[in-house]
mmCIF file of C-alpha atoms and ligand atoms in Angstrom:
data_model
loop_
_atom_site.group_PDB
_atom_site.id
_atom_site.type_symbol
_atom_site.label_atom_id
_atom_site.label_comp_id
_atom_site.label_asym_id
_atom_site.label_seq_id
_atom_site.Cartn_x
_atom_site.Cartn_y
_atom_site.Cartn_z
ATOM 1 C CA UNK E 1 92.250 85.853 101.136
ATOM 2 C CA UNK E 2 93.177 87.551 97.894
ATOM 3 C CA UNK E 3 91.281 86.989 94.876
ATOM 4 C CA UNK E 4 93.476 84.884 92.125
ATOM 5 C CA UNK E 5 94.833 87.322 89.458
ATOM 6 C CA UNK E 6 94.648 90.367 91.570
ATOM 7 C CA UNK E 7 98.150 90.391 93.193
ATOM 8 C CA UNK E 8 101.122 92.308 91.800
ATOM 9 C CA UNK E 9 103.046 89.533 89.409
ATOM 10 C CA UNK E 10 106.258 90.782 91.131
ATOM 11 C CA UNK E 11 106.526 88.916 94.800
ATOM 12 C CA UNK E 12 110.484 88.936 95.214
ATOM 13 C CA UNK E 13 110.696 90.024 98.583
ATOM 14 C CA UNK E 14 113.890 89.645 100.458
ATOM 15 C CA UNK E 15 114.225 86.239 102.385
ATOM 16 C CA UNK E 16 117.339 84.252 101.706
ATOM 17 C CA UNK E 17 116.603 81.663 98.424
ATOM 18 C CA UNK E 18 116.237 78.174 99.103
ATOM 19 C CA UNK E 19 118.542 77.323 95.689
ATOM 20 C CA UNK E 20 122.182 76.438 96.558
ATOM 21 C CA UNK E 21 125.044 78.364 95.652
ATOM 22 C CA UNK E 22 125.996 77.129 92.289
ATOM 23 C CA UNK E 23 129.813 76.682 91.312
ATOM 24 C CA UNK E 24 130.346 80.460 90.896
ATOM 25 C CA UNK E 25 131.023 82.903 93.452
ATOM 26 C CA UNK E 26 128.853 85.180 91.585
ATOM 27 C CA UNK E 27 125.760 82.768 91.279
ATOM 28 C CA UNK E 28 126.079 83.227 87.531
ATOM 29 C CA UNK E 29 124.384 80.484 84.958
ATOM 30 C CA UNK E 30 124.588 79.944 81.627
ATOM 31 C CA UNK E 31 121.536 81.442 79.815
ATOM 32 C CA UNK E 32 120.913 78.119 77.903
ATOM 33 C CA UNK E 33 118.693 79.918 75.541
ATOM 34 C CA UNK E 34 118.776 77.085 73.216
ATOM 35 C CA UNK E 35 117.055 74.668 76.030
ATOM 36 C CA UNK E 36 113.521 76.962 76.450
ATOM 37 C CA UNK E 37 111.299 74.790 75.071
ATOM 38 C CA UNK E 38 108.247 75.989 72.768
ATOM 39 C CA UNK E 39 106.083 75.945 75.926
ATOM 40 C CA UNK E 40 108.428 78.708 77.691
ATOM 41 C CA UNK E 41 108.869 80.712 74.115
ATOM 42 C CA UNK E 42 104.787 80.657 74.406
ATOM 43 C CA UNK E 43 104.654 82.316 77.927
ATOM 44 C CA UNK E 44 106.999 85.137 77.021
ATOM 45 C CA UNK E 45 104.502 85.784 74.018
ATOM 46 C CA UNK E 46 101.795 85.776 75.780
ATOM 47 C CA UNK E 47 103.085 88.348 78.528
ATOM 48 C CA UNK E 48 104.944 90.324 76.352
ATOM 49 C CA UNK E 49 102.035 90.969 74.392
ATOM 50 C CA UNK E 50 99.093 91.493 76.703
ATOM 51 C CA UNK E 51 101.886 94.045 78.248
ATOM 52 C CA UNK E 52 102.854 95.630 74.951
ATOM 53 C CA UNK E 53 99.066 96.176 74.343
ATOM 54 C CA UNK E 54 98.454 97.885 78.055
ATOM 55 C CA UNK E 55 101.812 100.234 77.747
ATOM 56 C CA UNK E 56 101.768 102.615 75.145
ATOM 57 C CA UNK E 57 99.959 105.623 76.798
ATOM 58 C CA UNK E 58 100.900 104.009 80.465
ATOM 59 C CA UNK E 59 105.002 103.089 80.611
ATOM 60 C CA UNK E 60 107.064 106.286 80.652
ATOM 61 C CA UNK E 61 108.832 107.461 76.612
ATOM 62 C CA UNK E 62 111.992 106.635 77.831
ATOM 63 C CA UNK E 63 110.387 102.616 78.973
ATOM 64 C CA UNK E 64 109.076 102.525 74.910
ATOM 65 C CA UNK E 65 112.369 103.823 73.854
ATOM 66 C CA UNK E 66 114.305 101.333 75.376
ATOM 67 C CA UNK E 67 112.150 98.422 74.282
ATOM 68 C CA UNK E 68 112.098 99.649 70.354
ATOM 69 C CA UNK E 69 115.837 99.356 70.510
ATOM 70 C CA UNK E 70 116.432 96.555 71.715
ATOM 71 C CA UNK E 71 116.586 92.886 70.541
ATOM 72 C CA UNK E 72 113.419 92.000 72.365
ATOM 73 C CA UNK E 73 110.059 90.728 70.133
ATOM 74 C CA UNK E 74 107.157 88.596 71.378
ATOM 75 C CA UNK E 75 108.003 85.534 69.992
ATOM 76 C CA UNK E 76 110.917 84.554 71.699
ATOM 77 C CA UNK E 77 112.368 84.700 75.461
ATOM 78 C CA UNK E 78 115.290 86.856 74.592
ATOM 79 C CA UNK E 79 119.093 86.397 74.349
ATOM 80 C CA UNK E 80 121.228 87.648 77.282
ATOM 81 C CA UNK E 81 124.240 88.024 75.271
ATOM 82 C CA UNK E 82 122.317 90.012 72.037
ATOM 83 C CA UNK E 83 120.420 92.491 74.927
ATOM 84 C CA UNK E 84 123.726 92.928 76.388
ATOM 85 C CA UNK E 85 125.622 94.097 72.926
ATOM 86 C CA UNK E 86 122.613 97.028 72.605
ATOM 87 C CA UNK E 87 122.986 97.777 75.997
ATOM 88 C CA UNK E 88 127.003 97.817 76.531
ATOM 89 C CA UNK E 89 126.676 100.526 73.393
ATOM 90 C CA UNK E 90 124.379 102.566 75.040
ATOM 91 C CA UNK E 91 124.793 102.470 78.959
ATOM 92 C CA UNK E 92 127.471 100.193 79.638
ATOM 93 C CA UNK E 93 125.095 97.631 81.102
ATOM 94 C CA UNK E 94 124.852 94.132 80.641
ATOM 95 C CA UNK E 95 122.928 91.039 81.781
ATOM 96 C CA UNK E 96 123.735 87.709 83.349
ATOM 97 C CA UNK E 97 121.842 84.754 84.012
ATOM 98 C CA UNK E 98 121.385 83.894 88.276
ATOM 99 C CA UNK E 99 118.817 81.059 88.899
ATOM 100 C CA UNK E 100 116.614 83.417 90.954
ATOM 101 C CA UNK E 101 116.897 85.867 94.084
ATOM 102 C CA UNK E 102 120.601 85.868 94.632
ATOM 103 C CA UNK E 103 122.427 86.574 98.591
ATOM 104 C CA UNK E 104 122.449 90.401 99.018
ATOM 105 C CA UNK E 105 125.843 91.188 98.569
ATOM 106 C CA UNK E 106 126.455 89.082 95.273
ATOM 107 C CA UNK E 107 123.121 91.107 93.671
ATOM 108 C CA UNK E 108 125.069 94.738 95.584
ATOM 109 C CA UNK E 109 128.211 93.410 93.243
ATOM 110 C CA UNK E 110 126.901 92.753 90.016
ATOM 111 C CA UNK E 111 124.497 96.104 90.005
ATOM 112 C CA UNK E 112 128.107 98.002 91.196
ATOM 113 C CA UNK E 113 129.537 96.832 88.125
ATOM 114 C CA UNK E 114 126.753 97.340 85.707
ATOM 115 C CA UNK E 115 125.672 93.428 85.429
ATOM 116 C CA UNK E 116 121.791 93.032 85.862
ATOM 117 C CA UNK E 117 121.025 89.787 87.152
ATOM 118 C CA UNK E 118 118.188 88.061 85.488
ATOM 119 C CA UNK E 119 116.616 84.748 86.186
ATOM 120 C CA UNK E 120 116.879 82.321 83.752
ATOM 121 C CA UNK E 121 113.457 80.754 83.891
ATOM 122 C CA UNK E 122 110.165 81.881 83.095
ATOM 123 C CA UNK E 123 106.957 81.511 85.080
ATOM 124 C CA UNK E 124 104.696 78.741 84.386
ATOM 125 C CA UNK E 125 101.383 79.198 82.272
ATOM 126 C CA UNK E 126 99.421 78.322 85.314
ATOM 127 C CA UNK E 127 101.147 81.701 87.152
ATOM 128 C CA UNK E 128 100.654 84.097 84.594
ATOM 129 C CA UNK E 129 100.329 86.693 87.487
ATOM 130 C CA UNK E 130 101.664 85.523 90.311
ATOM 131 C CA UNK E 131 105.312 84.529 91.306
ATOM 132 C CA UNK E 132 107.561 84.118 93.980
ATOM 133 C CA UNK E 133 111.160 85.281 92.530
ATOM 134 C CA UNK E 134 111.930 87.357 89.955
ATOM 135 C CA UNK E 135 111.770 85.380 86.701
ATOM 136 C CA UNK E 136 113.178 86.257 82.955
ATOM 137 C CA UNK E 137 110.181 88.091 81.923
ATOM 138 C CA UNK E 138 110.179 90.338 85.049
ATOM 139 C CA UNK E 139 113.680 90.999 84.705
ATOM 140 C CA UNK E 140 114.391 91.617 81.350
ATOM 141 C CA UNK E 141 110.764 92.987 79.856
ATOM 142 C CA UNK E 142 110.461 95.241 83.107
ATOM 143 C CA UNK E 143 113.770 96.221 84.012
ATOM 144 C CA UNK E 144 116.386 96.149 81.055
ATOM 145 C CA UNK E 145 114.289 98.838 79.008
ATOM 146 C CA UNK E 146 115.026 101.298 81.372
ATOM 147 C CA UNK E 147 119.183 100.278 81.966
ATOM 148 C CA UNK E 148 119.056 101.807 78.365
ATOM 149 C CA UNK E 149 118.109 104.995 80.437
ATOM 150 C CA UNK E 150 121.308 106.719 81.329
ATOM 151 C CA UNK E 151 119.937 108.192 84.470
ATOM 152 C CA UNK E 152 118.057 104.863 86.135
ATOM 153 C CA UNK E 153 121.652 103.241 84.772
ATOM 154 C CA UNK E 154 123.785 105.342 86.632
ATOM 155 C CA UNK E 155 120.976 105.055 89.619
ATOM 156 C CA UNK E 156 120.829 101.422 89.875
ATOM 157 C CA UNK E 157 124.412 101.295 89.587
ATOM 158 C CA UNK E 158 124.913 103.563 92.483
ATOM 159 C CA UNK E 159 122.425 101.297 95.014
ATOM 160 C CA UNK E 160 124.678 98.672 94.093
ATOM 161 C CA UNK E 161 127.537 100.652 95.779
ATOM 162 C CA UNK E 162 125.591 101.535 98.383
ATOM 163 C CA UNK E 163 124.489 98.503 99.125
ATOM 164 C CA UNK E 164 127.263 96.873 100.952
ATOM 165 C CA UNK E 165 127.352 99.728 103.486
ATOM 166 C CA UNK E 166 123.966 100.132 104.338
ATOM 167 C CA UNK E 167 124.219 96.568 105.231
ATOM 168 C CA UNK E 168 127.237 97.181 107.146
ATOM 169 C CA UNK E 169 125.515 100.131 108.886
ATOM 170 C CA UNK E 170 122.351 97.984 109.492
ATOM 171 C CA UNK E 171 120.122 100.463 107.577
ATOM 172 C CA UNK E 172 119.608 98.122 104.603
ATOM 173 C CA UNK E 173 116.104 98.432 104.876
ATOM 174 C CA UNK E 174 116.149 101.878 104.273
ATOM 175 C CA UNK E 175 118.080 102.057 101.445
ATOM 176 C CA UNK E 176 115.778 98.942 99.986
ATOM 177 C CA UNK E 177 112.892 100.970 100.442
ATOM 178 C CA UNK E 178 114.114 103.997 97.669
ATOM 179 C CA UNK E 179 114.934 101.202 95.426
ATOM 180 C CA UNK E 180 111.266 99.679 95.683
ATOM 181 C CA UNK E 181 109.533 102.632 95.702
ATOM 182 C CA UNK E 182 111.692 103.821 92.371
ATOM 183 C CA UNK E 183 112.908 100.966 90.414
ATOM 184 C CA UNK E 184 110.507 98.623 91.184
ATOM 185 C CA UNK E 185 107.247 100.917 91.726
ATOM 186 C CA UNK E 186 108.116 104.022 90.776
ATOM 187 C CA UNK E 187 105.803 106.339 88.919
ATOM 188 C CA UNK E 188 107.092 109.426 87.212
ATOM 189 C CA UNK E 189 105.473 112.701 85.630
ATOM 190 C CA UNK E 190 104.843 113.069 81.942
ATOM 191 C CA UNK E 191 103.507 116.065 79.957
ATOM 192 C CA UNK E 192 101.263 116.802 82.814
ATOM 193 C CA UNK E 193 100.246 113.234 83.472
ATOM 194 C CA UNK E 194 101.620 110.078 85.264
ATOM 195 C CA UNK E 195 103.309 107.281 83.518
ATOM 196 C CA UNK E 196 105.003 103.748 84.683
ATOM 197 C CA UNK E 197 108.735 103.062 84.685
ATOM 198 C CA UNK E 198 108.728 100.623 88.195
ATOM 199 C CA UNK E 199 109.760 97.273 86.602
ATOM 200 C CA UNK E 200 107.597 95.605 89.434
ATOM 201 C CA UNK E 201 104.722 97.445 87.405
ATOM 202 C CA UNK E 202 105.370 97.684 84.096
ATOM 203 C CA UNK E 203 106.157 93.528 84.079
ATOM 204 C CA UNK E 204 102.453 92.909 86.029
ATOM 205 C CA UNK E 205 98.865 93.741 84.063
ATOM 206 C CA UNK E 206 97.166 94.007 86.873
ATOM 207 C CA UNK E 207 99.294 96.167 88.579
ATOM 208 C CA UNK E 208 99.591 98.473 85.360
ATOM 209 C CA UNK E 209 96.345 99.616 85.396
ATOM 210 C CA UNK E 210 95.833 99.555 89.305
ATOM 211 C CA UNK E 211 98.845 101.642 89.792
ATOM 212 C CA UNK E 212 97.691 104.258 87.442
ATOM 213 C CA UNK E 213 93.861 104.002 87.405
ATOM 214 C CA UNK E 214 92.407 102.586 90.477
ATOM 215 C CA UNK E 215 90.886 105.211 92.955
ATOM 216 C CA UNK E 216 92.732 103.187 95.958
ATOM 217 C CA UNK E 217 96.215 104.202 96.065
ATOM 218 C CA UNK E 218 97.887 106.926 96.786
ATOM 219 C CA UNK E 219 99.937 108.958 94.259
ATOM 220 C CA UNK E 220 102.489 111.199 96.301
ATOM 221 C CA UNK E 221 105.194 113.490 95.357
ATOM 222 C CA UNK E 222 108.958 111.398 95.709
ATOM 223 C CA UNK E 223 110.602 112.482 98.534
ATOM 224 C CA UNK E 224 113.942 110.940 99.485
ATOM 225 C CA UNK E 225 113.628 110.923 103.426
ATOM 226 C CA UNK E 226 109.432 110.330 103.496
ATOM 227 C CA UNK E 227 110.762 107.300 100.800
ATOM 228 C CA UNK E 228 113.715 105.845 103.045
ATOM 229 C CA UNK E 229 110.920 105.894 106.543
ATOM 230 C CA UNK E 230 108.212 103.785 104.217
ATOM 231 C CA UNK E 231 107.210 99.972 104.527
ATOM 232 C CA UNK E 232 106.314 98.605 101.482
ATOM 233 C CA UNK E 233 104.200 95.336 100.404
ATOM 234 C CA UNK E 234 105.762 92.322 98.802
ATOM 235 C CA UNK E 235 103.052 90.542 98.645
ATOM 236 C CA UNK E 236 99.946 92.429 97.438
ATOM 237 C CA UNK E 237 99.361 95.732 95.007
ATOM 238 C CA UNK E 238 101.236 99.178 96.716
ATOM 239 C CA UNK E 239 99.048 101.104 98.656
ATOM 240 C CA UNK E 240 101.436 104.667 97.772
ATOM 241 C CA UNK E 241 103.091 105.300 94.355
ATOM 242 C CA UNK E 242 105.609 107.854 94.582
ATOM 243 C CA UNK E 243 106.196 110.227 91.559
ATOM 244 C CA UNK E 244 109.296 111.811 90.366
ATOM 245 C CA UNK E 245 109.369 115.170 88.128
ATOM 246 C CA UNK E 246 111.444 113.256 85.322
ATOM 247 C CA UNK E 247 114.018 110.684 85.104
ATOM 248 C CA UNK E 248 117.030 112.775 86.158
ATOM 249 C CA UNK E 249 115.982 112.930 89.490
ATOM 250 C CA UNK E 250 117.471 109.912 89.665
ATOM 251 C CA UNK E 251 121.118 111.050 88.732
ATOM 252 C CA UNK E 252 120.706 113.594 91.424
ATOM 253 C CA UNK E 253 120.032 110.803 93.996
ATOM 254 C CA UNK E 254 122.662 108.549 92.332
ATOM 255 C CA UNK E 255 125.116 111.640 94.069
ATOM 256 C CA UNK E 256 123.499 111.949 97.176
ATOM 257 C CA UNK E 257 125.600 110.832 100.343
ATOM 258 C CA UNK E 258 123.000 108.855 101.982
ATOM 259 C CA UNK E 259 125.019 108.279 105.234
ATOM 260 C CA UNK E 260 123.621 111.868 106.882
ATOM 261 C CA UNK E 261 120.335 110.414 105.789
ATOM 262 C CA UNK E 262 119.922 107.303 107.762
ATOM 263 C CA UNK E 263 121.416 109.067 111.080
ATOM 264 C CA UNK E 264 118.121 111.737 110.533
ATOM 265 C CA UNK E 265 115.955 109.141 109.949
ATOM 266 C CA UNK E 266 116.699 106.967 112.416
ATOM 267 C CA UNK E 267 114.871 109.006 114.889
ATOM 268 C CA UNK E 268 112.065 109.646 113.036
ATOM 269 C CA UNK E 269 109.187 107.247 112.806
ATOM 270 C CA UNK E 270 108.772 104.456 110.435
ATOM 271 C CA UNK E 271 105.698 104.944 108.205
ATOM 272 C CA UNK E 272 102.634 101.987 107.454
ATOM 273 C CA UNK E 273 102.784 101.898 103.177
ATOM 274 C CA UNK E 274 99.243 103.853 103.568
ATOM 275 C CA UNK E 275 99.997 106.776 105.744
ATOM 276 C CA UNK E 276 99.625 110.252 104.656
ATOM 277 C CA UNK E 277 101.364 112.954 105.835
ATOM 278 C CA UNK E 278 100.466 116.734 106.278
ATOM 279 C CA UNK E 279 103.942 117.701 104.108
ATOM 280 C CA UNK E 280 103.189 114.552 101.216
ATOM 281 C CA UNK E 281 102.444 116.501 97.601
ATOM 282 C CA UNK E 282 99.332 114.627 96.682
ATOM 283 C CA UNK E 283 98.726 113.379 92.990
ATOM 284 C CA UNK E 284 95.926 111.509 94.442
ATOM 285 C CA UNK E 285 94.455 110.766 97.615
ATOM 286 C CA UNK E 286 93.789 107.472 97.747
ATOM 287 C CA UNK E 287 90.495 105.574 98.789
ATOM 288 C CA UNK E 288 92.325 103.032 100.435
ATOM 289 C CA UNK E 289 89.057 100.730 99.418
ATOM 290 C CA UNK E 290 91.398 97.895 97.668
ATOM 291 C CA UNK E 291 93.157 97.226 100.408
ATOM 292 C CA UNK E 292 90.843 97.412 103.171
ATOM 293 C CA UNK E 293 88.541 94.740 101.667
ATOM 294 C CA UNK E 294 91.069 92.233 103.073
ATOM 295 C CA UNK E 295 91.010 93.388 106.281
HETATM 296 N N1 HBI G 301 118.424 88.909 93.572
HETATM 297 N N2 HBI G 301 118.104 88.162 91.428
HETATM 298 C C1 HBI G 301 117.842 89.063 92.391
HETATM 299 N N3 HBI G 301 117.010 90.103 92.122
HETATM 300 C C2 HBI G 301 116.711 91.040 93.072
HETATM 301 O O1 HBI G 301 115.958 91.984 92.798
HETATM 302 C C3 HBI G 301 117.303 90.902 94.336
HETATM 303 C C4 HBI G 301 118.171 89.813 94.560
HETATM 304 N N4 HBI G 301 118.756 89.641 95.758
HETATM 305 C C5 HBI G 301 118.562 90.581 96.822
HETATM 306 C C6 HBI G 301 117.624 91.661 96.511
HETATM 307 N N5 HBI G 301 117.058 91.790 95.350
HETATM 308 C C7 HBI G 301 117.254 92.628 97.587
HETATM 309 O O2 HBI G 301 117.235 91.932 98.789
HETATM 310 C C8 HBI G 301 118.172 93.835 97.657
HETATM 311 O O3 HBI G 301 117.744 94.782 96.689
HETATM 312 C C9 HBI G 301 118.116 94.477 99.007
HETATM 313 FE FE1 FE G 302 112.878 93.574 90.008
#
């Protein structure tokens, strides 16, 4: 059993949502901003500013940079439509409301044409840190700074494209696994130290500080192929972080051909989220201590 509070606040894993499919083909809601209630406003503040008090020093420059210029304060859960003005100017991004995890190849479409789907609800105040899908505050505190980001914009974009075929090739785990282990987790190297720009991390306080501080995970060079062969936890804190030299790493995966990939890989062997190889560039060597107390 896990101790309450200590899980990642990002559990959106990928089983099939229990929602039906709304009216549109694309799963696309109205935002309904005026409908939040004062409640909802209050659990936005109350995350967005426990998380704007852990980040400076922790999430990336280019994380800070995208929050300072964009229509996003603590009081209020913020306005799809304003975020996506900002964000059409800079990147060409923009975000729509879905009511939660959406089917595979509807989320593949709307990242191929630069629409990041959001969920339109927030998290309870009873679930501060835990939560099954991804809701508003995971989505657009954790994940629309960085669309301002030309290279994760391009990146993300590029998944999308490749998302359909991995499917079709039956390799979409693979290709799942670089987005978790970058988008989601991903740590990255700043003025000789390492800083935050996973959304899965930078939207969770716990995981902030384990992911960065804690003695138990491992900190490992990124590495495309060692990456593609990982398993990765939905459910619990990642026992590897992997850690890019900067942000335009990313554009050079966004042009990679990932087809030659999955035919090496596939007869290579899958790796448990806590191996270490011989080859890894170690930040850190994990103690592996978290995660074994629940064994
Ligand atoms: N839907 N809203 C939403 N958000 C996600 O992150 C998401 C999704 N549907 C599918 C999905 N992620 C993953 O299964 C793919 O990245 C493989
Ligand atoms: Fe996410």
């Amino acid at each position: 059993e896990y101790p309450t509070g200590q899980q990642s606040n990002l559990k959106h894993g990928f089983a099939a949502t229990d929602a039906a499919a709304p009216d549109n083909a694309d799963w696309t809601i109205d935002q309904g901003w005026e409908s939040y209630t004062a409640e909802e406003h209050g659990v936005w503040k109350t995350l967005f500013e426990r998380q704007s008090k852990l980040l400076p020093g922790r999430a990336c420059k280019e994380f800070v940079a995208g929050m300072q210029q964009l229509p996003m304060r603590a009081d209020e859960i913020p306005d799809f439509h304003q975020l996506s003005e900002v964000l059409m100017q800079h990147t060409g991004w923009q975000v729509v409301a879905v009511p939660g995890l959406v089917p595979d190849d509807v989320f593949f479409d709307h990242l191929a044409n630069r629409r990041f789907p959001a969920g339109q609800f927030i998290r309870k105040p009873h679930e501060l840190d835990y939560l099954e899908e991804p809701d508003v505050f995971h989505d657009v505190f954790g994940h629309v700074p960085m669309l301002m980001n030309p290279a994760i914009a391009d990146f993300i974009q590029a998944y999308g494209m490749g998302g359909m075929r991995a499917k079709e090739l039956g390799v979409l785990d693979k290709l799942a696994r670089v987005y978790w282990y970058t988008v989601e987790f991903g740590l990255v190297q700043e003025e000789g130290q390492l800083r935050i720009y996973g959304a899965g991390i930078a939207s969770s306080r716990t995981e902030t500080v384990f992911s960065l501080d804690d003695a138990s995970p491992n900190r490992i060079r990124f590495d495309l192929e060692r990456v593609m062969r990982t398993h990765y936890r939905i459910d619990d804190f990642q026992e590897s972080y992997f850690v890019l030299r900067d942000l335009n790493e990313l554009l050079e995966l966004a042009q990679i051909d990932f087809a030659p990939l999955y035919q090496r890989i596939a007869t290579q062997s899958e790796l448990q989220p806590g191996d270490v190889l011989a080859q890894d560039r170690l930040f850190t060597r994990g103690t592996g201590s978290y995660h074994r107390a629940f064994e």
